mmCIF file of C-alpha atoms in Angstrom:
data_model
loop_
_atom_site.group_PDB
_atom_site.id
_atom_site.type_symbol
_atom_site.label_atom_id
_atom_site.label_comp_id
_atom_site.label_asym_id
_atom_site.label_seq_id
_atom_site.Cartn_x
_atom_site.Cartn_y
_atom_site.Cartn_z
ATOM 1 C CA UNK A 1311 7.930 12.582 -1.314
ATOM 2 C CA UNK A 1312 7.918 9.162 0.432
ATOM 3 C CA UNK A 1313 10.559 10.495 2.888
ATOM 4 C CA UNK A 1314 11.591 7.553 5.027
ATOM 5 C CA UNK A 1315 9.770 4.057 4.401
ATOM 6 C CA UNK A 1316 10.683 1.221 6.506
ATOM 7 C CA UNK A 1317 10.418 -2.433 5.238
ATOM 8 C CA UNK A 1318 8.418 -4.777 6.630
ATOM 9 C CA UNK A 1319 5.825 -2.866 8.980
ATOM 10 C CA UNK A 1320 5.305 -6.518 10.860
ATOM 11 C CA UNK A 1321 7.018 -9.278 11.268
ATOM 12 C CA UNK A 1322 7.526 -12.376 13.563
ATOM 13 C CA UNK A 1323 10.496 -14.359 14.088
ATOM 14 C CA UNK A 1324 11.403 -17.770 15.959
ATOM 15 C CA UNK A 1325 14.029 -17.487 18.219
ATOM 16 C CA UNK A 1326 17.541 -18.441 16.162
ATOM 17 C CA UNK A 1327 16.460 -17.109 12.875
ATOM 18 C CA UNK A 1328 17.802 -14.024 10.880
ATOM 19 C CA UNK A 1329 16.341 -11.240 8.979
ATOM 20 C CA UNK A 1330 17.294 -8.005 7.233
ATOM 21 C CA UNK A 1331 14.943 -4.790 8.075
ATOM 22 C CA UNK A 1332 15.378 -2.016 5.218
ATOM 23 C CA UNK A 1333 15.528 1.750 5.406
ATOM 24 C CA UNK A 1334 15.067 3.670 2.488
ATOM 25 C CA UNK A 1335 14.738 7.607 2.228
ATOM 26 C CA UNK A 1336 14.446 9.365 -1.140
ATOM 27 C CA UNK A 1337 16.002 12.993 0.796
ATOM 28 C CA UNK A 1338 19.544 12.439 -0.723
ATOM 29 C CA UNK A 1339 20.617 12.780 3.371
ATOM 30 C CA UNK A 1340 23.816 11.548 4.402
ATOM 31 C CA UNK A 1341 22.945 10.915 8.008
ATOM 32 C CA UNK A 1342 21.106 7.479 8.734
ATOM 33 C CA UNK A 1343 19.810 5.961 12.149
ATOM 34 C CA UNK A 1344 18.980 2.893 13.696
ATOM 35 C CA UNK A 1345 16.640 3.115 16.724
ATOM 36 C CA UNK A 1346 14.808 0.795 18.728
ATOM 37 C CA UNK A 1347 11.948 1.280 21.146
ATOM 38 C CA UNK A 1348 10.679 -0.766 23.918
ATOM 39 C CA UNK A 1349 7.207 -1.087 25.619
ATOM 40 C CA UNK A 1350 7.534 2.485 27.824
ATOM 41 C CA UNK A 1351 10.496 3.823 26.729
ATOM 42 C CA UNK A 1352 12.564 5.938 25.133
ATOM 43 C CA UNK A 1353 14.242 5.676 21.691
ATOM 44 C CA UNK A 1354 17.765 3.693 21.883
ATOM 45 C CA UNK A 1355 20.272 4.650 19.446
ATOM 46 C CA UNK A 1356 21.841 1.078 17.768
ATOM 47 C CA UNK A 1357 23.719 1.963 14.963
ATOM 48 C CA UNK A 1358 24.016 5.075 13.016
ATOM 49 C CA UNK A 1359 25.720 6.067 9.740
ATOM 50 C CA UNK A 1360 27.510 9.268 8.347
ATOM 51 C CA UNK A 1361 27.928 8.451 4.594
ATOM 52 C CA UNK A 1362 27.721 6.015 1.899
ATOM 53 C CA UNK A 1363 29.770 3.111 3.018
ATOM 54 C CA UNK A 1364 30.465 4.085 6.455
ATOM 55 C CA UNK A 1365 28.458 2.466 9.844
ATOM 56 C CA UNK A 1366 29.137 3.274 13.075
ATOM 57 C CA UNK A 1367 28.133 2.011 16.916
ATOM 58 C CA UNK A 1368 25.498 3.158 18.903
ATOM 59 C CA UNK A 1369 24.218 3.000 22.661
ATOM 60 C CA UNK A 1370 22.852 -0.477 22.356
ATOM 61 C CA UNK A 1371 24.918 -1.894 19.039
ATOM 62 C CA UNK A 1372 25.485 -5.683 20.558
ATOM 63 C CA UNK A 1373 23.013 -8.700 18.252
ATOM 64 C CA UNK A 1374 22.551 -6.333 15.061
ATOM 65 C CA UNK A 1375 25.029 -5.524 12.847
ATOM 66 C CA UNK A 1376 24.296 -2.714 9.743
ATOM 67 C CA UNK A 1377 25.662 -1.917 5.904
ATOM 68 C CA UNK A 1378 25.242 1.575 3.644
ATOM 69 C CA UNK A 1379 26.235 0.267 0.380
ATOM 70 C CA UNK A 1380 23.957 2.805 -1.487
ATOM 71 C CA UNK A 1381 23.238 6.235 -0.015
ATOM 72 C CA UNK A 1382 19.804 6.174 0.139
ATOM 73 C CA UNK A 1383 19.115 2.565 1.532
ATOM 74 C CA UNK A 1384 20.563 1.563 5.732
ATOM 75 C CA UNK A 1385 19.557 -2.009 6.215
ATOM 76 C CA UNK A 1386 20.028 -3.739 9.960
ATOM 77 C CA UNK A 1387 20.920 -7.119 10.469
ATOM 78 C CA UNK A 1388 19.715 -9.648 13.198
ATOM 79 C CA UNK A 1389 22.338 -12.847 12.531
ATOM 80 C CA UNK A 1390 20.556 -14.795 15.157
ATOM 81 C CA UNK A 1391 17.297 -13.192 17.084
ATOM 82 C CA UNK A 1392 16.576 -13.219 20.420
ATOM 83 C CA UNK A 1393 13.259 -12.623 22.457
ATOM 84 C CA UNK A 1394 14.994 -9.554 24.006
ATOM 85 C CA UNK A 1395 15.286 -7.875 20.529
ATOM 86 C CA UNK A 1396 11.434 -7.616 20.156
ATOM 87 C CA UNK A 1397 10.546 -4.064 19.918
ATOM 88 C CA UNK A 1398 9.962 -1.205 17.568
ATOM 89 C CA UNK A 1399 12.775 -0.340 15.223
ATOM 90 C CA UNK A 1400 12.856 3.078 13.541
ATOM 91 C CA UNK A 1401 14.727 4.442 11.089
ATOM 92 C CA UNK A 1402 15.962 7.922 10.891
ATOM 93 C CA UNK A 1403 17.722 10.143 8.514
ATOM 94 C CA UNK A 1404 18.699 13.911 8.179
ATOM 95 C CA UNK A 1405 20.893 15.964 5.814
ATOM 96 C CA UNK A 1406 23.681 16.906 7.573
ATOM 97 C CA UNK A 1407 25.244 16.112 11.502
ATOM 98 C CA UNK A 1408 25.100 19.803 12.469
ATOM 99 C CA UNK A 1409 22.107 19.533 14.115
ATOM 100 C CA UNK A 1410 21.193 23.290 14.078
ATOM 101 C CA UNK A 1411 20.768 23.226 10.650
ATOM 102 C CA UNK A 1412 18.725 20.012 10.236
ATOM 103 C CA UNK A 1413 16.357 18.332 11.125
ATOM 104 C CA UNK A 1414 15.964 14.113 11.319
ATOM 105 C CA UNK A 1415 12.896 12.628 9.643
ATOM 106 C CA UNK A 1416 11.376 8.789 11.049
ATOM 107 C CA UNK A 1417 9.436 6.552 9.551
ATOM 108 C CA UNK A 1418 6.844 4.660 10.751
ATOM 109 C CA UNK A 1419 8.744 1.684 12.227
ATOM 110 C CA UNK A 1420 9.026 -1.963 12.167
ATOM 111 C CA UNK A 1421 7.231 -4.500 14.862
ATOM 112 C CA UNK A 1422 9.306 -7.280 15.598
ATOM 113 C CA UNK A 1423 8.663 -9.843 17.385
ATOM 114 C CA UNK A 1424 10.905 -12.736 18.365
ATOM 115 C CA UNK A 1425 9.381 -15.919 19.691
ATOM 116 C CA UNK B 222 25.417 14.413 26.091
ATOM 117 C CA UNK B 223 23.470 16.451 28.839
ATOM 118 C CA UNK B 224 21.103 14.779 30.753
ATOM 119 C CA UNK B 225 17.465 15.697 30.322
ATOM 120 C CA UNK B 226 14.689 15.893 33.172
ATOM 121 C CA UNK B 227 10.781 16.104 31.874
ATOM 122 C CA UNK B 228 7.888 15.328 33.814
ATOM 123 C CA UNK B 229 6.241 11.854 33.347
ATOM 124 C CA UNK B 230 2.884 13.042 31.903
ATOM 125 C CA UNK B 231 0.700 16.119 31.867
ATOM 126 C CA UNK B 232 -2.795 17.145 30.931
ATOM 127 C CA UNK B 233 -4.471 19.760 29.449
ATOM 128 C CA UNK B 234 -8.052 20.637 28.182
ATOM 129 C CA UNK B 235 -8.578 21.556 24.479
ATOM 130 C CA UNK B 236 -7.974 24.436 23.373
ATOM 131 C CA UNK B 237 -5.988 25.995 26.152
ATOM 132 C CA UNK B 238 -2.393 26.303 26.171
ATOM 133 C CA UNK B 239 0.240 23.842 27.125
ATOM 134 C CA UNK B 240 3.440 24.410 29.049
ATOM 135 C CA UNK B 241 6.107 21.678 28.619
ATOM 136 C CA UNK B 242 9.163 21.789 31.089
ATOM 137 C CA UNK B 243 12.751 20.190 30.368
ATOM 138 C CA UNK B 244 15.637 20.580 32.426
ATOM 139 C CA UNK B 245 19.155 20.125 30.919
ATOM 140 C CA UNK B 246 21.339 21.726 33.453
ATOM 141 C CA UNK B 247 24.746 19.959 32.009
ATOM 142 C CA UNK B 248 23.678 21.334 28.634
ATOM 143 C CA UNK B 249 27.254 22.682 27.194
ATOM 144 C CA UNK B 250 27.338 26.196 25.292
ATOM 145 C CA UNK B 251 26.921 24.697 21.521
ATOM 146 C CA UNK B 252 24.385 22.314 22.209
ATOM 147 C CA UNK B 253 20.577 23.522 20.332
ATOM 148 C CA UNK B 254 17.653 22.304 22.128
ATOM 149 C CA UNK B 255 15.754 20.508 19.933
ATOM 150 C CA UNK B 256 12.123 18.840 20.764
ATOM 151 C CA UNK B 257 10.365 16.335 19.202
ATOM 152 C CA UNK B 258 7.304 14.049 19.687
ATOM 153 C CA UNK B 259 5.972 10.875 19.252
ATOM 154 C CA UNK B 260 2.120 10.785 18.159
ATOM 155 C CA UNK B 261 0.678 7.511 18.993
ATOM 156 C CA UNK B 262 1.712 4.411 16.777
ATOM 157 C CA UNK B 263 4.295 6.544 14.764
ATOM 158 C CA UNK B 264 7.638 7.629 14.748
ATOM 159 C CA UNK B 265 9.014 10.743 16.248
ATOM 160 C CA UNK B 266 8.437 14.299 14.148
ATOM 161 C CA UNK B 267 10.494 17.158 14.498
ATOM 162 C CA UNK B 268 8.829 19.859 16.630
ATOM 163 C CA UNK B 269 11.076 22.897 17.153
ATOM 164 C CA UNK B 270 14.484 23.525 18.247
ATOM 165 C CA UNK B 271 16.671 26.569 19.473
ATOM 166 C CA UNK B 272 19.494 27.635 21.073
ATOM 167 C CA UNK B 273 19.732 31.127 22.877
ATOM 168 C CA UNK B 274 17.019 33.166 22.313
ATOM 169 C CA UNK B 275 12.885 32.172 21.647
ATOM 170 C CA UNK B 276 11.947 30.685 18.739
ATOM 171 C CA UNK B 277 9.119 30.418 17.203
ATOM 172 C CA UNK B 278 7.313 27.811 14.007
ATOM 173 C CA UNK B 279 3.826 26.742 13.104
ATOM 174 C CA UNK B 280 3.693 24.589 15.486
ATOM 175 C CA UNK B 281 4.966 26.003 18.984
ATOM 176 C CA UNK B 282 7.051 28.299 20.613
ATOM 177 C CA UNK B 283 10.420 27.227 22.539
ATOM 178 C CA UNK B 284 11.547 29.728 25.562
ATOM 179 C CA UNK B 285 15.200 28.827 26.580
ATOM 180 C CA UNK B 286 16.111 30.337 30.354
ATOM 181 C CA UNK B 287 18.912 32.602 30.197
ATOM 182 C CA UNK B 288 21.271 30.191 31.564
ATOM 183 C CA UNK B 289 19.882 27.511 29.037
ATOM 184 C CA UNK B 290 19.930 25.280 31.980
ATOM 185 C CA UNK B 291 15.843 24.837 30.972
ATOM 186 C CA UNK B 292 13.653 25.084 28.080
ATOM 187 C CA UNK B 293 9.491 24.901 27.832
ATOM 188 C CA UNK B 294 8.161 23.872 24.951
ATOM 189 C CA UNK B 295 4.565 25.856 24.762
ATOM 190 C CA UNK B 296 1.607 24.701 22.298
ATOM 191 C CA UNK B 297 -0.745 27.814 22.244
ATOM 192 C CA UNK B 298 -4.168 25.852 21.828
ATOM 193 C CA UNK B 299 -3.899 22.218 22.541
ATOM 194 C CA UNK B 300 -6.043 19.368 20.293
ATOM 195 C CA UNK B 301 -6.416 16.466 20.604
ATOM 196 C CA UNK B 302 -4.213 16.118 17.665
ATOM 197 C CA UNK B 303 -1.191 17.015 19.763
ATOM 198 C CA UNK B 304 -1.814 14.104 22.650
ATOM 199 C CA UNK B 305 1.656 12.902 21.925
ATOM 200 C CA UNK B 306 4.987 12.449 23.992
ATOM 201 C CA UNK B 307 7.010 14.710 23.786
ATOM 202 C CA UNK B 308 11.159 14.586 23.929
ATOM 203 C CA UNK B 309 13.755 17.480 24.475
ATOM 204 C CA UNK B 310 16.867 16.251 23.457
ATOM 205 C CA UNK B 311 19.886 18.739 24.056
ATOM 206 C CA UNK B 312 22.497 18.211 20.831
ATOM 207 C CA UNK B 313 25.559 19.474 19.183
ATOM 208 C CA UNK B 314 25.909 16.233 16.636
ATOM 209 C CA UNK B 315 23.920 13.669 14.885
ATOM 210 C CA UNK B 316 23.239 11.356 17.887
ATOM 211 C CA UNK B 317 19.987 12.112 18.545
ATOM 212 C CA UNK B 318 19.698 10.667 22.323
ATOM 213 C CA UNK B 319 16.108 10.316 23.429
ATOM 214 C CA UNK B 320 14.803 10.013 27.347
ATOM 215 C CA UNK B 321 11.605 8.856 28.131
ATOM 216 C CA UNK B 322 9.764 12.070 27.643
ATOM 217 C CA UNK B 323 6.508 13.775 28.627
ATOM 218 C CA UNK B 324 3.327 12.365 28.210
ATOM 219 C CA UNK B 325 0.661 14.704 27.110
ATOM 220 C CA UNK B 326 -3.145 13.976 27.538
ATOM 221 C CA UNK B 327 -5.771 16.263 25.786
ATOM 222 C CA UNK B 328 -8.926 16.425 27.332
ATOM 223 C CA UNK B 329 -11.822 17.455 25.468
#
């Protein structure tokens, strides 16, 4: 199983410009996740998602917006980057929100950098 | 969410147990304690999680305090494989909310 691949691994971006990161996981979970990471810190919860079709806000949602069109695939938008969104993004999933019964898998994150 | 409290960093030689300390003293009575870490480079794995009595996986043990106001996350024989930092995150949904974590060093 691939479990959760993030695409791209690396990537660099001028200050202004847009890009699309993609999550996929092949785990036929409902639950997706958004995360990003900065230099010493803790994970940040941007956007999350319960279900096909359905996106919802996180602790730090503002610059990035998000779409589930298909079930396995949670793609985050940045319309117009900014040096403060350079960090690590991760992507999470897990099967179900009661958390006692599940567990959430993470890939292996995307390095952005905004210049 | 309850608020966590885990020491910046700790040490510990190879080979010898590890003791991991979280406080979550506004944990509410359906929250589990779950615990993850973060190995260098890579995203966070799932390490263990509980919520009244000890539990127990390949991995490590989790002891919960009576008044589940604390948990300790214990690795039985450290390796340098497990230099990682490690989150408790108290939960009753899907928002997993991360602090910053303990910082464990290995030393061979």
């Amino acid at each position: 199983n691939a479990g959760v691949t993030q695409t791209p691994k690396f990537r660099v971006l001028k200050t202004g410009q847009s890009m699309t990161l993609l999550c996929a996981q092949d785990m036929n979970h409902e639950y997706m996740y958004w995360y990003r990471q900065d230099p010493g810190m803790g994970l940040r919860l941007i956007h999350y998602s319960v279900g096909e079709g359905t996106t919802a806000k996180g602790e730090v949602p503002d610059g990035y917006n998000v779409s589930r069109l298909k079930k396995q695939n949670f793609l985050l938008g940045l319309e117009s980057a900014a040096p403060s969104q350079t960090s690590v993004y991760f992507c999470a999933s897990s099967y179900s929100g009661e958390t006692h019964t599940t567990e959430a898998f993470f890939g292996q994150g995307t390095r952005l950098t905004v210049v | 969410d309850a608020k966590t409290t885990q020491p910046n960093s700790m040490e510990s030689n190879e080979e010898e147990p590890v003791h991991l300390p979280c406080n979550h003293s506004t944990i509410s009575g359906t929250d589990y304690i779950h615990w993850y870490r973060q190995l260098p480079s890579q995203g966070p794995e799932y390490v263990i999680h509980g919520l009244t009595s000890n539990v127990n996986n390949r991995m490590a043990s989790l002891a919960i305090a009576e008044d589940r106001k604390s948990s300790t996350l214990i690795l039985h024989r450290a390796t340098l494989r497990d230099a990682a930092v490690y989150y408790c995150i108290p939960g009753g949904t899907y928002k997993y909310i991360f602090g910053t974590g303990t910082r464990l060093k290995v030393l061979a």
